[in-house]
Amino acid sequence: MVGGQEPMSLAPLALPITNGTTFYNKYRLMQPIGRGAFGEVWLAQDQAVNHQYAIKILNSGIGIDQRLREAQVGHAFTHNNLVRVHQADVATDGKVVIAMDYFPDGSITTLANPVNFLPLPMALRTIIDMLQGLEHLHSHNFFHNDVKPQNILRGQHGQAKLADYGIVGISPTGAPVQPSSWYVLHAAPETVAGNGIEARTDIFQTGLTLFRLLVGLGTLEAKFHSLGLAAYADALVKGKLITRTDFPAYIPNAVCRAVLTSIDPDPTRRFQSALEMRRALEKLSFPGHWTLDVSGGLTGVDAKHTYRFEHVVAGCANASFTAFKRNSASGRETRVSQFTEKNLTNAGATKLETSFIKAVVEGIVT
Ligand SMILES: Nc1ncnc2c1ncn2[C@@H]1O[C@H](COP(=O)(O)OP(=O)(O)OP(=O)(O)O)[C@@H](O)[C@H]1O
């Protein structure tokens, strides 16, 4: 059970963190696989049972109890969508070493296309999976409080696994608790206002995570850098940081609404539970989506075709829009006459482009 009571033994030596170092006579470090604010993560071989683990080595900047709590939370739950911690220990130099399941595919951020977003079905699937992990944590009154793309790992069968329990809040009753810290890009209004974290705070962070998966992993960071901390927090609190216009045309309205509901500044207007949010997302299914091809152009994809378009502007009142679809099996490309027109204004061509993009997602291109 969580609560600082796990047995621990002191490792005899403060060891260097480098290839070949062996912790606790069994975890032999093989290669670094990631770095966070509080330490680093290594792939290690457990020489006793011949199995690979991810070893997180947490530096001594924060108290041992708090760092061990991360391990205790990760050890307390066994769930298909939560990363499991197997063991933890404290070295004599104060480093905390945590052994957890190793996921060779890393975080879902590795699936992003050249402009840093995930295909719509993959983004929705990831969040639906991850919400099941959150449901499990919430059912025990644990609030994750660090939901973000880097903390969602890819399991053996492609399923999303929520990781990193470093700033989890544990509530005896389910009431809000004060977090030890929070991730500034995803800070919910109630957290900024000093009212702590609760299950709906994780919903807020999940909404921002979904937004980043759909629109661009770096989108919030870019807003943060252009606005500065105070204006960014103010916009989040007022519900103005992300509006409908921040979503490109290839994100369906129902998905935009789900994101905007989950990041409503008023927790009572968000999805009220991870289950409610999951059920809402499970209803959203689209035959097509758009991604970027290697040359930087948008490419539509569905089960049978790929789609592209040419939007040519020859003068202020002389634009044309041509839509194409290519049969994926035969490779044959044809024009889509329903969405092809000449002698348009640029605004008219842009309108047709938006309609085509949406039609591909909704599967209504004939
Ligand atoms: N169990 C694991 N298996 C495979 N890769 C992992 C595992 N745990 C973490 N990683 C990789 O290491 C990276 C760093 O993880 P870590 O939890 O230390 O930091 P973070 O979440 O990125 O940052 P912070 O600690 O600042 O929130 C992750 O983004 C992921 O790519």
Coordinates of C-alpha atoms and ligand atoms in Angstrom, one line a residue:
M1 CA 0.0 0.0 0.0
V2 CA 1.1 3.5 -0.6
G3 CA 2.1 5.7 2.4
G4 CA 5.9 5.6 2.9
Q5 CA 6.0 2.1 4.5
E6 CA 7.7 0.1 1.8
P7 CA 10.8 -1.8 3.1
M8 CA 14.1 -0.6 1.7
S9 CA 17.7 -1.4 2.0
L10 CA 20.7 0.9 1.6
A11 CA 22.9 0.1 -1.4
P12 CA 26.5 -0.2 -0.3
L13 CA 28.0 2.2 -2.8
A14 CA 27.3 5.5 -4.6
L15 CA 27.8 4.3 -8.1
P16 CA 28.5 6.3 -11.3
I17 CA 25.7 6.4 -13.8
T18 CA 27.3 4.9 -16.9
N19 CA 27.1 1.9 -19.2
G20 CA 28.0 -1.2 -17.4
T21 CA 27.4 0.1 -13.9
T22 CA 25.5 -2.5 -11.9
F23 CA 23.0 -1.5 -9.2
Y24 CA 22.0 -3.9 -6.4
N25 CA 24.2 -6.7 -7.8
K26 CA 21.7 -7.2 -10.6
Y27 CA 20.6 -4.2 -12.7
R28 CA 23.4 -3.6 -15.3
L29 CA 22.9 -0.3 -17.1
M30 CA 22.9 -0.7 -20.9
Q31 CA 22.0 2.6 -22.4
P32 CA 20.2 5.9 -21.5
I33 CA 16.7 6.1 -22.8
G34 CA 15.3 9.4 -21.5
R35 CA 15.8 12.3 -19.2
G36 CA 13.3 14.2 -17.1
A37 CA 13.4 17.1 -14.7
F38 CA 14.5 15.0 -11.7
G39 CA 16.7 12.4 -13.2
E40 CA 17.4 10.0 -16.0
V41 CA 16.0 6.7 -17.3
W42 CA 18.2 3.8 -18.4
L43 CA 17.6 0.5 -20.1
A44 CA 19.1 -2.1 -17.8
Q45 CA 19.5 -5.9 -17.8
D46 CA 18.4 -7.7 -14.6
Q47 CA 21.2 -10.3 -14.6
A48 CA 19.5 -12.5 -12.0
V49 CA 16.4 -13.3 -14.0
N50 CA 17.8 -12.2 -17.4
H51 CA 15.1 -9.6 -18.1
Q52 CA 15.2 -6.0 -19.3
Y53 CA 13.9 -3.2 -17.1
A54 CA 13.8 0.6 -17.3
I55 CA 15.7 2.1 -14.4
K56 CA 14.9 5.6 -13.3
I57 CA 17.6 7.2 -11.3
L58 CA 16.2 10.2 -9.3
N59 CA 18.7 12.8 -8.1
S60 CA 18.7 14.1 -4.6
G61 CA 17.1 17.5 -5.3
I62 CA 13.9 16.4 -3.5
G63 CA 13.3 14.4 -0.4
I64 CA 13.8 10.6 -0.3
D65 CA 10.2 10.0 0.8
Q66 CA 8.7 11.9 -2.1
R67 CA 10.9 10.1 -4.6
L68 CA 10.1 6.7 -3.1
R69 CA 6.5 7.6 -3.2
E70 CA 6.7 7.6 -7.0
A71 CA 7.9 4.0 -6.8
Q72 CA 5.2 3.1 -4.2
V73 CA 2.4 4.4 -6.3
G74 CA 3.7 2.6 -9.4
H75 CA 4.0 -0.6 -7.4
A76 CA 0.5 -0.3 -5.8
F77 CA -1.4 -0.9 -9.1
T78 CA -1.4 -3.5 -11.7
H79 CA -3.3 -2.3 -14.8
N80 CA -2.9 -2.7 -18.5
N81 CA -2.7 1.0 -19.0
L82 CA -0.4 1.9 -16.1
V83 CA 3.4 1.5 -16.0
R84 CA 4.2 -1.0 -13.3
V85 CA 7.1 -0.3 -10.9
H86 CA 8.8 -3.5 -9.5
Q87 CA 11.4 -2.4 -7.1
A88 CA 13.1 0.7 -5.7
D89 CA 16.0 1.4 -3.5
V90 CA 18.1 4.3 -2.1
A91 CA 21.8 4.6 -2.7
T92 CA 24.2 5.9 0.0
D93 CA 24.6 9.1 -2.0
G94 CA 20.8 9.7 -1.8
K95 CA 19.9 8.7 -5.3
V96 CA 16.6 6.8 -5.6
V97 CA 16.7 4.0 -8.2
I98 CA 13.4 2.7 -9.5
A99 CA 13.0 -0.5 -11.6
M100 CA 9.9 -0.6 -13.9
D101 CA 8.6 -2.3 -17.0
Y102 CA 10.6 -1.4 -20.0
F103 CA 8.8 -0.3 -23.2
P104 CA 11.1 -0.4 -26.2
D105 CA 8.8 1.8 -28.3
G106 CA 9.1 4.7 -25.9
S107 CA 6.5 7.4 -25.6
I108 CA 3.7 8.1 -28.1
T109 CA 5.6 11.3 -29.1
T110 CA 7.7 9.0 -31.3
L111 CA 4.6 8.4 -33.5
A112 CA 4.3 12.1 -34.5
N113 CA 4.5 13.1 -38.1
P114 CA 7.0 15.7 -39.5
V115 CA 4.9 18.5 -38.1
N116 CA 4.5 16.9 -34.8
F117 CA 1.0 15.6 -34.6
L118 CA -0.5 12.1 -34.5
P119 CA -3.2 10.8 -37.0
L120 CA -6.6 11.4 -35.5
P121 CA -7.5 7.7 -34.9
M122 CA -4.2 7.1 -33.1
A123 CA -4.6 10.2 -30.9
L124 CA -8.1 9.2 -29.9
R125 CA -7.1 5.5 -29.3
T126 CA -4.2 6.7 -27.1
I127 CA -6.4 8.9 -24.9
I128 CA -9.1 6.3 -24.6
D129 CA -6.5 3.7 -23.4
M130 CA -4.9 6.2 -21.1
L131 CA -8.2 7.2 -19.6
Q132 CA -8.7 3.5 -18.5
G133 CA -5.4 3.9 -16.5
L134 CA -6.7 7.1 -15.0
E135 CA -10.1 5.5 -14.1
H136 CA -8.1 2.9 -12.1
L137 CA -6.1 5.5 -10.3
H138 CA -9.1 7.6 -9.6
S139 CA -11.1 4.7 -8.2
H140 CA -8.5 4.6 -5.5
N141 CA -8.5 8.4 -5.0
F142 CA -5.1 8.8 -6.6
F143 CA -4.8 11.8 -9.0
H144 CA -2.0 11.5 -11.5
N145 CA -1.4 15.3 -12.0
D146 CA 1.2 14.9 -14.7
V147 CA -0.8 13.8 -17.7
K148 CA 1.2 14.8 -20.8
P149 CA 2.4 13.2 -24.1
Q150 CA 5.9 12.3 -22.8
N151 CA 4.3 10.4 -19.9
I152 CA 2.3 8.1 -22.2
L153 CA 4.3 5.1 -23.2
R154 CA 3.6 2.5 -25.9
G155 CA 3.0 -1.0 -24.7
Q156 CA 3.8 -4.3 -26.4
H157 CA 0.5 -4.3 -28.3
G158 CA 0.4 -0.6 -29.1
Q159 CA -1.7 0.2 -26.0
A160 CA -1.1 3.4 -24.1
K161 CA 0.6 3.1 -20.7
L162 CA 0.5 6.1 -18.3
A163 CA 3.9 6.6 -16.6
D164 CA 5.6 8.8 -14.1
Y165 CA 3.9 9.0 -10.7
G166 CA 6.4 11.6 -9.4
I167 CA 3.7 14.3 -8.4
V168 CA 0.6 12.1 -7.9
G169 CA -1.8 13.4 -5.3
I170 CA -3.3 10.9 -2.9
S171 CA -6.6 11.8 -1.3
P172 CA -8.0 9.8 1.6
T173 CA -11.6 10.8 0.8
G174 CA -11.5 11.8 -2.9
A175 CA -11.6 15.5 -2.0
P176 CA -9.0 17.8 -3.6
V177 CA -5.4 17.6 -2.3
Q178 CA -2.5 20.1 -2.6
P179 CA 0.0 18.8 -5.2
S180 CA 3.7 18.8 -4.4
S181 CA 4.3 20.4 -7.8
W182 CA 2.7 20.6 -11.2
Y183 CA 3.6 20.9 -14.9
V184 CA 3.1 24.5 -15.8
L185 CA 1.9 24.0 -19.4
H186 CA -1.0 21.9 -18.1
A187 CA -1.8 23.8 -14.9
A188 CA -5.5 23.7 -14.3
P189 CA -7.3 26.9 -13.1
E190 CA -8.1 25.2 -9.7
T191 CA -4.4 24.3 -9.2
V192 CA -3.3 27.8 -10.1
A193 CA -5.9 29.2 -7.7
G194 CA -4.5 27.1 -4.9
N195 CA -7.5 24.8 -4.7
G196 CA -5.4 21.7 -5.4
I197 CA -6.0 18.7 -7.7
E198 CA -8.7 16.2 -8.1
A199 CA -10.0 13.7 -10.7
R200 CA -11.3 16.6 -12.9
T201 CA -7.8 18.1 -12.9
D202 CA -6.6 15.0 -14.6
I203 CA -9.5 15.5 -17.1
F204 CA -8.2 19.0 -17.8
Q205 CA -4.7 17.7 -18.4
T206 CA -6.0 15.0 -20.6
G207 CA -7.8 17.5 -22.7
L208 CA -4.6 19.5 -23.2
T209 CA -2.7 16.3 -24.0
L210 CA -5.3 15.3 -26.6
F211 CA -5.1 18.8 -28.1
R212 CA -1.3 18.5 -28.4
L213 CA -1.6 15.1 -30.0
L214 CA -4.1 16.3 -32.6
V215 CA -2.6 19.7 -33.4
G216 CA 1.1 19.6 -32.6
L217 CA 3.1 18.5 -29.6
G218 CA 4.9 21.8 -29.4
T219 CA 1.7 24.0 -29.7
L220 CA 1.3 24.9 -26.0
E221 CA 5.1 25.5 -25.6
A222 CA 5.0 27.9 -28.5
K223 CA 2.0 29.7 -26.9
F224 CA 3.8 29.8 -23.5
H225 CA 6.9 31.3 -25.1
S226 CA 5.0 34.0 -27.0
L227 CA 2.6 34.9 -24.1
G228 CA 4.9 34.5 -21.1
L229 CA 4.0 32.8 -17.8
A230 CA 1.4 35.3 -16.4
A231 CA -0.5 35.8 -19.7
Y232 CA -0.5 32.0 -20.4
A233 CA -1.9 31.2 -17.0
D234 CA -4.5 34.0 -17.3
A235 CA -5.6 32.7 -20.7
L236 CA -5.9 29.1 -19.3
V237 CA -7.9 30.3 -16.3
K238 CA -10.3 32.3 -18.5
G239 CA -10.7 29.5 -21.0
K240 CA -9.1 31.6 -23.8
L241 CA -5.9 29.7 -24.4
I242 CA -7.5 27.3 -26.8
T243 CA -10.5 28.2 -28.9
R244 CA -12.2 26.6 -31.9
T245 CA -10.0 28.5 -34.2
D246 CA -6.9 26.7 -32.9
F247 CA -8.1 23.5 -34.5
P248 CA -7.3 22.9 -38.2
A249 CA -10.1 21.9 -40.5
Y250 CA -9.1 18.2 -40.4
I251 CA -10.1 17.9 -36.7
P252 CA -13.9 17.1 -36.7
N253 CA -16.2 19.5 -34.7
A254 CA -17.2 16.7 -32.2
V255 CA -13.5 16.1 -31.4
C256 CA -12.9 19.9 -30.9
R257 CA -16.0 20.0 -28.6
A258 CA -14.6 17.1 -26.5
V259 CA -11.3 18.8 -26.0
L260 CA -12.9 22.2 -25.2
T261 CA -15.3 20.4 -22.7
S262 CA -12.4 18.7 -20.9
I263 CA -10.4 22.0 -20.5
D264 CA -13.4 24.1 -19.4
P265 CA -12.0 26.4 -16.6
D266 CA -15.0 25.4 -14.5
P267 CA -14.5 21.8 -13.3
T268 CA -18.3 21.3 -13.0
R269 CA -18.6 21.8 -16.8
R270 CA -15.9 19.3 -17.8
F271 CA -16.4 15.6 -18.2
Q272 CA -17.0 14.6 -14.6
S273 CA -14.9 11.4 -14.7
A274 CA -12.4 9.6 -16.8
L275 CA -15.1 7.1 -17.6
E276 CA -17.4 9.8 -18.9
M277 CA -14.7 11.3 -21.0
R278 CA -13.8 7.8 -22.3
R279 CA -17.4 7.0 -23.2
A280 CA -17.6 10.3 -25.1
L281 CA -14.4 9.6 -27.1
E282 CA -15.5 6.1 -27.8
K283 CA -18.5 7.4 -29.8
L284 CA -16.2 9.3 -32.1
S285 CA -15.1 7.3 -35.0
F286 CA -14.1 8.6 -38.4
P287 CA -13.4 6.8 -41.6
G288 CA -10.6 9.2 -42.7
H289 CA -7.9 11.5 -41.4
W290 CA -5.2 13.8 -42.6
T291 CA -1.5 13.7 -42.1
L292 CA 1.6 15.3 -43.7
D293 CA 3.5 13.7 -46.5
V294 CA 7.3 14.0 -46.8
S295 CA 7.1 17.1 -49.0
G296 CA 5.1 18.9 -46.3
G297 CA 1.7 18.7 -48.1
L298 CA -1.5 17.4 -46.4
T299 CA -2.5 13.9 -47.4
G300 CA -5.9 12.4 -46.6
V301 CA -6.1 8.7 -45.8
D302 CA -8.9 6.2 -45.5
A303 CA -9.1 2.4 -45.8
K304 CA -9.1 2.5 -49.6
H305 CA -7.7 5.8 -50.8
T306 CA -5.3 8.6 -50.2
Y307 CA -6.3 12.2 -51.0
R308 CA -4.6 15.4 -51.9
F309 CA -5.6 18.8 -53.4
E310 CA -4.2 21.7 -55.4
H311 CA -5.4 25.1 -54.4
V312 CA -4.1 27.6 -57.0
V313 CA -4.4 31.4 -56.7
A314 CA -3.7 33.2 -60.0
G315 CA -5.2 36.6 -59.1
C316 CA -7.5 38.1 -56.5
A317 CA -10.6 36.8 -58.2
N318 CA -9.1 33.9 -60.0
A319 CA -8.5 30.8 -57.9
S320 CA -9.0 27.1 -58.6
F321 CA -9.3 24.1 -56.4
T322 CA -8.7 20.5 -57.6
A323 CA -9.2 17.5 -55.4
F324 CA -7.7 14.1 -56.1
K325 CA -8.1 10.6 -54.8
R326 CA -5.7 7.7 -55.4
N327 CA -6.8 4.1 -55.0
S328 CA -4.3 2.6 -52.6
A329 CA -4.5 -0.9 -54.2
S330 CA -4.2 0.1 -57.9
G331 CA -2.2 3.3 -57.5
R332 CA -4.6 5.0 -60.0
E333 CA -5.3 8.7 -59.2
T334 CA -8.5 10.5 -60.3
R335 CA -10.0 13.9 -59.9
V336 CA -12.8 14.3 -57.4
S337 CA -15.3 16.3 -59.5
Q338 CA -17.6 17.0 -56.5
F339 CA -14.7 19.1 -55.0
T340 CA -13.1 20.5 -58.1
E341 CA -13.9 24.0 -59.4
K342 CA -12.2 26.8 -61.5
N343 CA -12.8 30.6 -61.6
L344 CA -13.4 30.9 -57.8
T345 CA -12.5 33.7 -55.5
N346 CA -9.7 32.8 -53.1
A347 CA -12.3 32.7 -50.3
G348 CA -14.4 30.4 -52.4
A349 CA -11.5 28.0 -53.0
T350 CA -10.6 28.0 -49.3
K351 CA -14.2 27.1 -48.5
L352 CA -14.1 24.2 -51.0
E353 CA -10.8 23.1 -49.5
T354 CA -12.3 23.0 -46.0
S355 CA -15.3 21.1 -47.3
F356 CA -13.1 18.5 -49.0
I357 CA -10.9 18.1 -45.9
K358 CA -13.9 17.5 -43.7
A359 CA -15.6 15.2 -46.3
V360 CA -12.5 12.9 -46.3
V361 CA -12.6 12.7 -42.5
E362 CA -16.3 11.9 -42.5
G363 CA -16.0 9.4 -45.4
I364 CA -18.4 11.2 -47.7
V365 CA -16.2 11.7 -50.8
T366 CA -17.7 9.8 -53.8
Ligands
LIG1 N1 9.4 2.5 -18.6 C1 10.0 3.1 -19.6 N2 10.2 2.4 -20.7 C2 10.7 3.1 -21.8 N3 11.0 4.4 -21.8 C3 10.8 5.1 -20.7 C4 10.2 4.5 -19.6 N4 10.1 5.5 -18.6 C5 10.5 6.6 -19.2 N5 10.9 6.4 -20.4 C6 11.5 7.4 -21.4 O1 12.2 8.3 -20.6 C7 11.7 9.7 -20.8 C8 11.9 10.4 -19.5 O2 11.0 9.9 -18.5 P1 10.8 10.6 -17.1 O3 9.6 10.0 -16.5 O4 12.1 10.7 -16.3 O5 10.7 12.1 -17.5 P2 9.6 13.0 -18.2 O6 8.2 12.5 -17.8 O7 9.9 13.2 -19.6 O8 9.9 14.4 -17.5 P3 9.6 14.9 -16.0 O9 10.1 13.9 -15.0 O10 10.3 16.2 -16.0 O11 8.1 15.0 -15.9 C9 10.2 9.5 -21.2 O12 9.7 10.6 -21.9 C10 10.3 8.2 -22.0 O13 10.7 8.5 -23.4

